[in-house]
Short mmCIF file of C-alpha atoms in Angstrom, two decimals:
data_model
loop_
_atom_site.label_atom_id
_atom_site.label_comp_id
_atom_site.label_asym_id
_atom_site.label_seq_id
_atom_site.Cartn_x
_atom_site.Cartn_y
_atom_site.Cartn_z
CA UNK A 228 4.27 32.99 -55.03
CA UNK A 229 6.60 34.13 -52.30
CA UNK A 230 9.41 31.81 -53.43
CA UNK A 231 9.26 33.01 -57.06
CA UNK A 232 9.33 36.66 -55.99
CA UNK A 233 12.53 36.08 -54.01
CA UNK A 234 14.15 33.82 -56.61
CA UNK A 235 13.19 34.80 -60.18
CA UNK A 236 13.03 32.04 -62.76
CA UNK A 237 16.47 31.18 -64.02
CA UNK A 238 18.28 32.71 -61.04
CA UNK A 239 20.46 30.70 -58.70
CA UNK A 240 18.79 29.92 -55.38
CA UNK A 241 20.91 31.21 -52.52
CA UNK A 242 21.79 28.88 -49.66
CA UNK A 243 20.03 29.69 -46.44
CA UNK A 244 22.42 31.11 -43.85
CA UNK A 245 22.47 29.41 -40.48
CA UNK A 246 23.83 31.55 -37.66
CA UNK A 247 26.99 30.14 -36.13
CA UNK A 248 25.56 30.01 -32.60
CA UNK A 249 22.74 27.72 -33.78
CA UNK A 250 25.25 25.01 -34.65
CA UNK A 251 26.16 24.50 -31.00
CA UNK A 252 23.12 23.48 -29.01
CA UNK A 253 23.40 23.67 -25.25
CA UNK A 254 22.69 20.44 -23.36
CA UNK A 255 18.99 19.95 -22.62
CA UNK A 256 18.27 19.67 -18.91
CA UNK A 257 16.61 16.37 -18.03
CA UNK A 258 13.04 16.66 -16.79
CA UNK A 259 12.83 16.93 -13.01
CA UNK A 260 12.32 13.69 -11.13
CA UNK A 261 8.75 13.27 -9.88
CA UNK A 262 8.66 13.57 -6.10
CA UNK A 263 6.55 11.38 -3.83
CA UNK A 264 5.85 11.56 -0.11
CA UNK A 265 4.81 8.33 1.65
CA UNK A 266 3.28 8.31 5.12
CA UNK A 267 3.76 4.91 6.73
CA UNK A 268 6.92 4.25 4.72
CA UNK A 269 8.31 1.89 7.38
CA UNK A 270 5.33 -0.48 7.04
CA UNK A 271 4.82 -3.37 4.66
CA UNK A 272 3.08 -1.35 1.94
CA UNK A 273 5.30 1.69 2.40
CA UNK A 274 8.48 -0.29 1.85
CA UNK A 275 7.18 -1.98 -1.31
CA UNK A 276 5.82 1.32 -2.64
CA UNK A 277 9.13 3.08 -2.00
CA UNK A 278 10.97 0.36 -3.95
CA UNK A 279 8.49 0.58 -6.81
CA UNK A 280 8.62 4.37 -7.06
CA UNK A 281 12.43 4.36 -7.06
CA UNK A 282 12.29 1.95 -9.99
CA UNK A 283 10.03 4.44 -11.77
CA UNK A 284 12.59 7.22 -11.31
CA UNK A 285 11.00 9.02 -8.37
CA UNK A 286 12.58 11.05 -5.63
CA UNK A 287 11.06 9.40 -2.55
CA UNK A 288 10.43 11.00 0.83
CA UNK A 289 8.94 9.14 3.77
CA UNK A 290 7.21 10.38 6.92
CA UNK A 291 8.35 8.86 10.20
CA UNK A 292 7.33 9.66 13.75
CA UNK A 293 9.77 10.79 16.38
CA UNK A 294 10.16 7.83 18.74
CA UNK A 295 12.65 6.59 21.30
CA UNK A 296 12.84 3.31 19.43
CA UNK A 297 12.62 3.39 15.66
CA UNK A 298 11.99 0.35 13.48
CA UNK A 299 13.34 0.76 9.97
CA UNK A 300 14.04 -2.91 9.21
CA UNK A 301 11.75 -2.96 6.16
CA UNK A 302 13.54 -0.01 4.53
CA UNK A 303 17.12 -0.53 5.71
CA UNK A 304 18.10 -1.67 2.22
CA UNK A 305 16.88 1.67 0.85
CA UNK A 306 19.23 3.76 2.99
CA UNK A 307 20.81 6.52 0.93
CA UNK A 308 18.08 6.32 -1.72
CA UNK A 309 15.16 7.82 0.22
CA UNK A 310 14.77 10.83 2.51
CA UNK A 311 12.98 10.49 5.84
CA UNK A 312 11.00 13.37 7.31
CA UNK A 313 9.74 13.63 10.87
CA UNK A 314 6.06 14.42 11.34
CA UNK A 315 3.04 12.93 13.07
CA UNK A 316 -0.55 12.42 11.91
CA UNK A 317 -1.66 13.73 15.31
CA UNK A 318 0.17 17.05 14.79
CA UNK A 319 -1.34 19.17 11.97
CA UNK A 320 1.44 21.77 11.97
CA UNK A 321 4.14 19.13 11.52
CA UNK A 322 2.28 17.78 8.48
CA UNK A 323 1.84 21.22 6.95
CA UNK A 324 5.53 22.00 7.46
CA UNK A 325 6.57 18.66 5.96
CA UNK A 326 4.40 19.08 2.86
CA UNK A 327 5.62 22.67 2.47
CA UNK A 328 9.27 21.58 2.71
CA UNK A 329 9.03 18.55 0.44
CA UNK A 330 6.60 19.98 -2.16
CA UNK A 331 5.73 16.52 -3.49
CA UNK A 332 3.88 15.79 -6.71
CA UNK A 333 2.14 12.86 -5.04
CA UNK A 334 1.28 11.89 -1.47
CA UNK A 335 0.48 8.29 -0.55
CA UNK A 336 -1.22 8.16 2.85
CA UNK A 337 -0.52 4.65 4.15
CA UNK A 338 0.02 5.49 7.82
CA UNK A 339 -2.64 4.20 10.22
CA UNK A 340 -3.31 2.08 13.26
CA UNK A 341 -3.96 -0.87 11.00
CA UNK A 342 -4.30 -3.92 13.27
CA UNK A 343 -8.02 -4.62 13.56
CA UNK A 344 -8.02 -6.34 17.01
CA UNK A 345 -6.14 -3.37 18.53
CA UNK A 346 -8.89 -1.04 17.36
CA UNK A 347 -11.25 -2.48 19.99
CA UNK A 348 -8.80 -1.92 22.84
CA UNK A 349 -7.69 1.49 21.50
CA UNK A 350 -10.67 2.88 19.57
CA UNK A 351 -9.92 6.56 20.20
CA UNK A 352 -6.29 6.30 19.13
CA UNK A 353 -7.37 4.32 16.08
CA UNK A 354 -9.80 7.04 15.05
CA UNK A 355 -7.23 9.80 15.60
CA UNK A 356 -4.71 8.18 13.25
CA UNK A 357 -6.87 6.23 10.83
CA UNK A 358 -9.75 8.70 10.47
CA UNK A 359 -8.75 12.23 11.47
CA UNK A 360 -5.17 11.72 10.30
CA UNK A 361 -6.51 11.61 6.74
CA UNK A 362 -8.18 15.00 7.19
CA UNK A 363 -4.96 16.52 8.49
CA UNK A 364 -3.04 15.43 5.40
CA UNK A 365 -5.79 16.67 3.09
CA UNK A 366 -5.84 20.00 4.91
CA UNK A 367 -2.09 20.33 4.42
CA UNK A 368 -2.58 19.79 0.66
CA UNK A 369 -5.40 22.34 0.58
CA UNK A 370 -3.29 24.94 2.35
CA UNK A 371 0.08 24.30 0.68
CA UNK A 372 -0.52 23.16 -2.90
CA UNK A 373 -3.80 21.89 -4.33
CA UNK A 374 -2.07 20.40 -7.37
CA UNK A 375 -0.59 17.60 -5.23
CA UNK A 376 -2.16 14.25 -6.08
CA UNK A 377 -3.34 12.27 -3.04
CA UNK A 378 -3.82 8.53 -2.50
CA UNK A 379 -5.76 7.29 0.52
CA UNK A 380 -5.40 3.67 1.65
CA UNK A 381 -8.98 2.53 2.14
CA UNK A 382 -9.75 -1.03 3.21
CA UNK A 383 -12.04 -3.97 2.50
CA UNK A 384 -12.84 -3.90 6.24
CA UNK A 385 -15.19 -1.04 5.39
CA UNK A 386 -17.56 -3.62 3.87
CA UNK A 387 -17.70 -5.60 7.13
CA UNK A 388 -21.03 -7.42 7.15
CA UNK A 389 -21.11 -7.59 3.38
CA UNK A 390 -24.26 -6.45 1.60
CA UNK A 391 -23.42 -8.22 -1.66
CA UNK A 392 -20.78 -10.53 -3.05
CA UNK A 393 -18.36 -9.86 -4.54
CA UNK A 394 -17.84 -6.31 -3.32
CA UNK A 395 -17.37 -3.51 -5.84
CA UNK A 396 -16.92 0.27 -5.75
CA UNK A 397 -20.71 0.58 -5.49
CA UNK A 398 -21.23 -1.85 -2.58
CA UNK A 399 -22.58 -0.23 0.61
CA UNK A 400 -20.25 -0.07 3.61
CA UNK A 401 -21.12 -1.86 6.88
CA UNK A 402 -17.97 -1.78 9.05
CA UNK A 403 -17.71 -4.17 12.00
CA UNK A 404 -14.78 -2.72 13.97
CA UNK A 405 -13.50 0.69 15.11
CA UNK A 406 -10.80 0.25 12.47
CA UNK A 407 -13.38 -0.30 9.74
CA UNK A 408 -15.44 2.68 10.92
CA UNK A 409 -12.32 4.87 10.89
CA UNK A 410 -11.47 3.75 7.37
CA UNK A 411 -14.98 4.65 6.20
CA UNK A 412 -14.46 8.17 7.54
CA UNK A 413 -11.08 8.41 5.81
CA UNK A 414 -12.65 7.23 2.57
CA UNK A 415 -15.52 9.71 2.59
CA UNK A 416 -13.45 12.70 3.71
CA UNK A 417 -11.22 12.01 0.71
CA UNK A 418 -14.29 12.07 -1.56
CA UNK A 419 -15.46 15.26 0.16
CA UNK A 420 -12.19 17.12 -0.34
CA UNK A 421 -12.05 15.97 -3.96
CA UNK A 422 -15.50 17.38 -4.63
CA UNK A 423 -15.19 20.47 -2.41
CA UNK A 424 -11.73 21.70 -3.40
CA UNK A 425 -11.22 20.04 -6.81
CA UNK A 426 -8.30 17.96 -5.52
CA UNK A 427 -6.93 14.95 -7.34
CA UNK A 428 -7.67 12.72 -4.36
CA UNK A 429 -8.46 9.02 -4.69
CA UNK A 430 -9.07 6.01 -2.46
CA UNK A 431 -7.88 2.51 -3.17
CA UNK A 432 -10.21 0.01 -1.51
CA UNK A 433 -7.57 -2.66 -1.04
CA UNK A 434 -8.49 -6.16 0.04
CA UNK A 435 -6.08 -8.16 2.20
CA UNK A 436 -2.54 -8.04 0.83
CA UNK A 437 0.35 -9.86 2.45
CA UNK A 438 4.06 -10.57 2.10
CA UNK A 439 7.10 -11.74 4.06
CA UNK A 440 7.25 -8.16 5.41
CA UNK A 441 3.85 -8.41 7.07
CA UNK A 442 3.87 -7.88 10.84
CA UNK A 443 3.80 -11.04 12.91
CA UNK A 444 0.54 -10.02 14.59
CA UNK A 445 -1.39 -10.44 11.31
CA UNK A 446 -2.83 -13.91 10.77
CA UNK A 447 -0.98 -14.70 7.54
CA UNK A 448 2.42 -13.89 9.00
CA UNK A 449 1.50 -15.39 12.36
CA UNK A 450 0.85 -18.66 10.55
CA UNK A 451 3.95 -18.66 8.32
CA UNK A 452 6.27 -17.72 11.20
CA UNK A 453 4.76 -20.32 13.55
CA UNK A 454 5.03 -23.02 10.87
CA UNK A 455 8.72 -22.24 10.47
CA UNK A 456 9.31 -22.31 14.24
CA UNK A 457 7.43 -25.60 14.61
CA UNK A 458 9.39 -27.15 11.75
CA UNK A 459 12.66 -26.04 13.39
CA UNK A 460 11.55 -27.48 16.74
CA UNK A 461 11.21 -24.12 18.50
CA UNK A 462 7.43 -24.08 18.99
CA UNK A 463 4.80 -26.72 19.77
CA UNK A 464 1.42 -25.16 18.98
CA UNK A 465 -0.21 -22.47 16.89
CA UNK A 466 -3.26 -20.81 18.48
CA UNK A 467 -5.82 -19.22 16.21
CA UNK A 468 -9.37 -17.88 16.31
CA UNK A 469 -11.93 -18.37 13.56
CA UNK A 470 -10.62 -20.84 10.97
CA UNK A 471 -13.72 -20.42 8.81
CA UNK A 472 -13.27 -16.68 8.16
CA UNK A 473 -12.67 -16.12 4.45
CA UNK A 474 -10.56 -13.42 2.88
CA UNK A 475 -9.44 -12.29 -0.55
CA UNK A 476 -5.66 -12.40 -0.08
CA UNK A 477 -3.20 -10.91 -2.57
CA UNK A 478 0.47 -9.93 -2.69
CA UNK A 479 1.44 -6.49 -1.37
CA UNK A 480 3.96 -5.95 -4.17
CA UNK A 481 1.14 -6.25 -6.71
CA UNK A 482 -1.12 -3.89 -4.82
CA UNK A 483 1.31 -0.95 -4.53
CA UNK A 484 1.52 -0.92 -8.32
CA UNK A 485 -2.22 -0.26 -8.36
CA UNK A 486 -1.78 2.71 -6.00
CA UNK A 487 0.62 4.33 -8.46
CA UNK A 488 -1.63 3.62 -11.44
CA UNK A 489 -4.52 5.39 -9.70
CA UNK A 490 -2.51 8.60 -9.39
CA UNK A 491 -1.38 8.32 -13.01
CA UNK A 492 -4.95 8.02 -14.26
CA UNK A 493 -6.37 11.05 -16.07
CA UNK A 494 -9.27 11.37 -13.61
CA UNK A 495 -9.47 10.99 -9.82
CA UNK A 496 -11.42 7.75 -9.39
CA UNK A 497 -11.75 5.25 -6.53
CA UNK A 498 -11.02 1.58 -7.22
CA UNK A 499 -11.42 -1.81 -5.57
CA UNK A 500 -8.12 -3.73 -5.70
CA UNK A 501 -8.50 -7.46 -5.12
CA UNK A 502 -7.75 -10.88 -6.59
CA UNK A 503 -11.41 -11.93 -6.80
CA UNK A 504 -10.71 -15.24 -5.05
CA UNK A 505 -11.39 -16.00 -1.41
CA UNK A 506 -9.80 -18.56 0.87
CA UNK A 507 -10.44 -19.50 4.48
CA UNK A 508 -7.96 -19.27 7.33
CA UNK A 509 -8.14 -23.06 7.32
CA UNK A 510 -6.96 -23.08 3.68
CA UNK A 511 -4.09 -20.79 4.64
CA UNK A 512 -3.05 -23.02 7.53
CA UNK A 513 -3.19 -26.23 5.50
CA UNK A 514 -1.12 -24.79 2.64
CA UNK A 515 1.48 -23.40 5.04
CA UNK A 516 1.94 -26.68 6.95
CA UNK A 517 1.92 -28.68 3.70
CA UNK A 518 4.80 -26.52 2.50
CA UNK A 519 7.05 -27.99 5.21
CA UNK A 520 5.56 -31.49 5.19
CA UNK A 521 3.57 -31.29 8.44
CA UNK A 522 -0.05 -32.17 9.32
CA UNK A 523 -1.62 -28.91 10.53
CA UNK A 524 -4.25 -30.66 12.68
CA UNK A 525 -1.53 -31.88 15.04
CA UNK A 526 -0.37 -28.38 15.86
CA UNK A 527 -3.29 -25.93 15.61
CA UNK A 528 -5.48 -25.09 18.62
CA UNK A 529 -8.53 -22.82 18.70
CA UNK A 530 -8.33 -20.01 21.27
CA UNK A 531 -11.72 -18.35 21.94
CA UNK A 532 -9.94 -15.23 23.17
CA UNK A 533 -8.75 -14.64 19.62
CA UNK A 534 -12.29 -14.38 18.24
CA UNK A 535 -13.43 -10.87 17.26
CA UNK A 536 -16.29 -9.20 19.18
CA UNK A 537 -17.99 -8.65 15.81
CA UNK A 538 -16.71 -11.02 13.15
CA UNK A 539 -16.32 -10.28 9.46
CA UNK A 540 -17.04 -13.71 8.02
CA UNK A 541 -16.08 -13.29 4.39
CA UNK A 542 -14.69 -10.66 2.03
CA UNK A 543 -14.10 -10.98 -1.71
CA UNK A 544 -13.54 -8.11 -4.11
CA UNK A 545 -14.33 -7.51 -7.76
CA UNK A 546 -11.51 -5.49 -9.35
CA UNK A 547 -13.02 -5.48 -12.85
CA UNK A 548 -13.02 -1.69 -13.00
CA UNK A 549 -9.29 -1.53 -12.21
CA UNK A 550 -8.54 -4.25 -14.75
CA UNK A 551 -10.30 -2.31 -17.51
CA UNK A 552 -9.40 1.29 -16.68
CA UNK A 553 -5.94 0.86 -15.12
CA UNK A 554 -4.86 -2.32 -16.91
CA UNK A 555 -4.06 -3.77 -13.48
CA UNK A 556 -4.23 -7.40 -12.45
CA UNK A 557 -2.51 -9.44 -9.73
CA UNK A 558 0.56 -11.43 -10.73
CA UNK A 559 1.04 -13.59 -7.60
CA UNK A 560 -1.69 -16.08 -6.68
CA UNK A 561 -2.63 -17.32 -3.22
CA UNK A 562 -0.62 -20.53 -3.37
CA UNK A 563 2.49 -18.66 -4.50
CA UNK A 564 1.99 -16.08 -1.76
CA UNK A 565 1.78 -18.67 1.02
CA UNK A 566 4.85 -20.49 -0.31
CA UNK A 567 6.76 -17.21 -0.50
CA UNK A 568 5.94 -16.33 3.10
CA UNK A 569 6.70 -19.78 4.53
CA UNK A 570 10.00 -20.01 2.64
CA UNK A 571 11.05 -16.57 3.87
CA UNK A 572 10.21 -17.44 7.47
CA UNK A 573 12.00 -20.78 7.23
CA UNK A 574 15.15 -18.87 6.29
CA UNK A 575 14.54 -16.25 8.98
CA UNK A 576 14.00 -18.80 11.76
CA UNK A 577 17.08 -20.75 10.65
CA UNK A 578 19.15 -17.57 11.05
CA UNK A 579 17.56 -16.80 14.41
CA UNK A 580 18.22 -20.34 15.60
CA UNK A 581 21.84 -20.24 14.45
CA UNK A 582 22.32 -16.91 16.22
CA UNK A 583 20.82 -18.25 19.44
CA UNK A 584 23.07 -21.32 19.25
CA UNK A 585 26.16 -19.11 18.87
CA UNK A 586 25.10 -17.01 21.85
CA UNK A 587 24.66 -20.15 23.95
CA UNK A 588 28.19 -21.38 23.26
#
């Protein structure tokens, strides 16, 4: 109808005129890089997460505390690619200022006093960082920008004296340490802020996850480092506590991917992240010594002082929900993880030994 009224039958259809300026399109600005802020960036998980987010095209900022001695060894290789910001989980104003300055799209709260045995000797400090520190970050989001997505690092230690096996998102908590109690608070305050202020705030209930970057005070790294030193002739014995304790151990590099997937989900939901397979400390020790061709029973001694006041005997998670809804699954199994850690520490101890030999000359 409209076409025939403009161009009568038998007439020549005129060519449509295109304005000259339309022929020269201006370059389209690339979309802004997503921006993430990681508390605890200098730790094991923080360093792996920073690497992963950089690979995804993020601008990465990390919170560090002002200290006379600073340990950045896990993120030294990222120098020039990340931005470090000074703040402290004990200082609410410093957190608010940091969040206001950075204006992140996502905050990953990994900072905590995370060594369980220390939580008995320093319970108040543990609760300040691991429990109330979560509230301070959430308050900063509430005050600065409620559109920021928030990830809280919850822990399998919240299950403690387990009420069912395996543990799922619906399993009741029964923490057995000040650390576990603090993590339960951090978990529930995250739920509370999500429901009270409509924040996209989630908790990842992560079971034990290890790597060559794990601190030497943790049992997995304590074992792999001691095995390497014994093999190199620098140590005679390895002292441990409960060899029968069982844990669901995974690889930290796999677990940080799950953190990111949670914040990319269309709804704020909490997830258990685990391998679903448990192994004893004894299994860990045997695999580690086997890796270097040694009989573990000749070198391991039980030290009663290393036993916990309230033991968590076994933990094993069911990550079925994450597998279905996030399409997440672990890629590194327990045997591969132990081999990775022992091999890394064999190389590390060889370098340390060579350095000591040079110094002695």
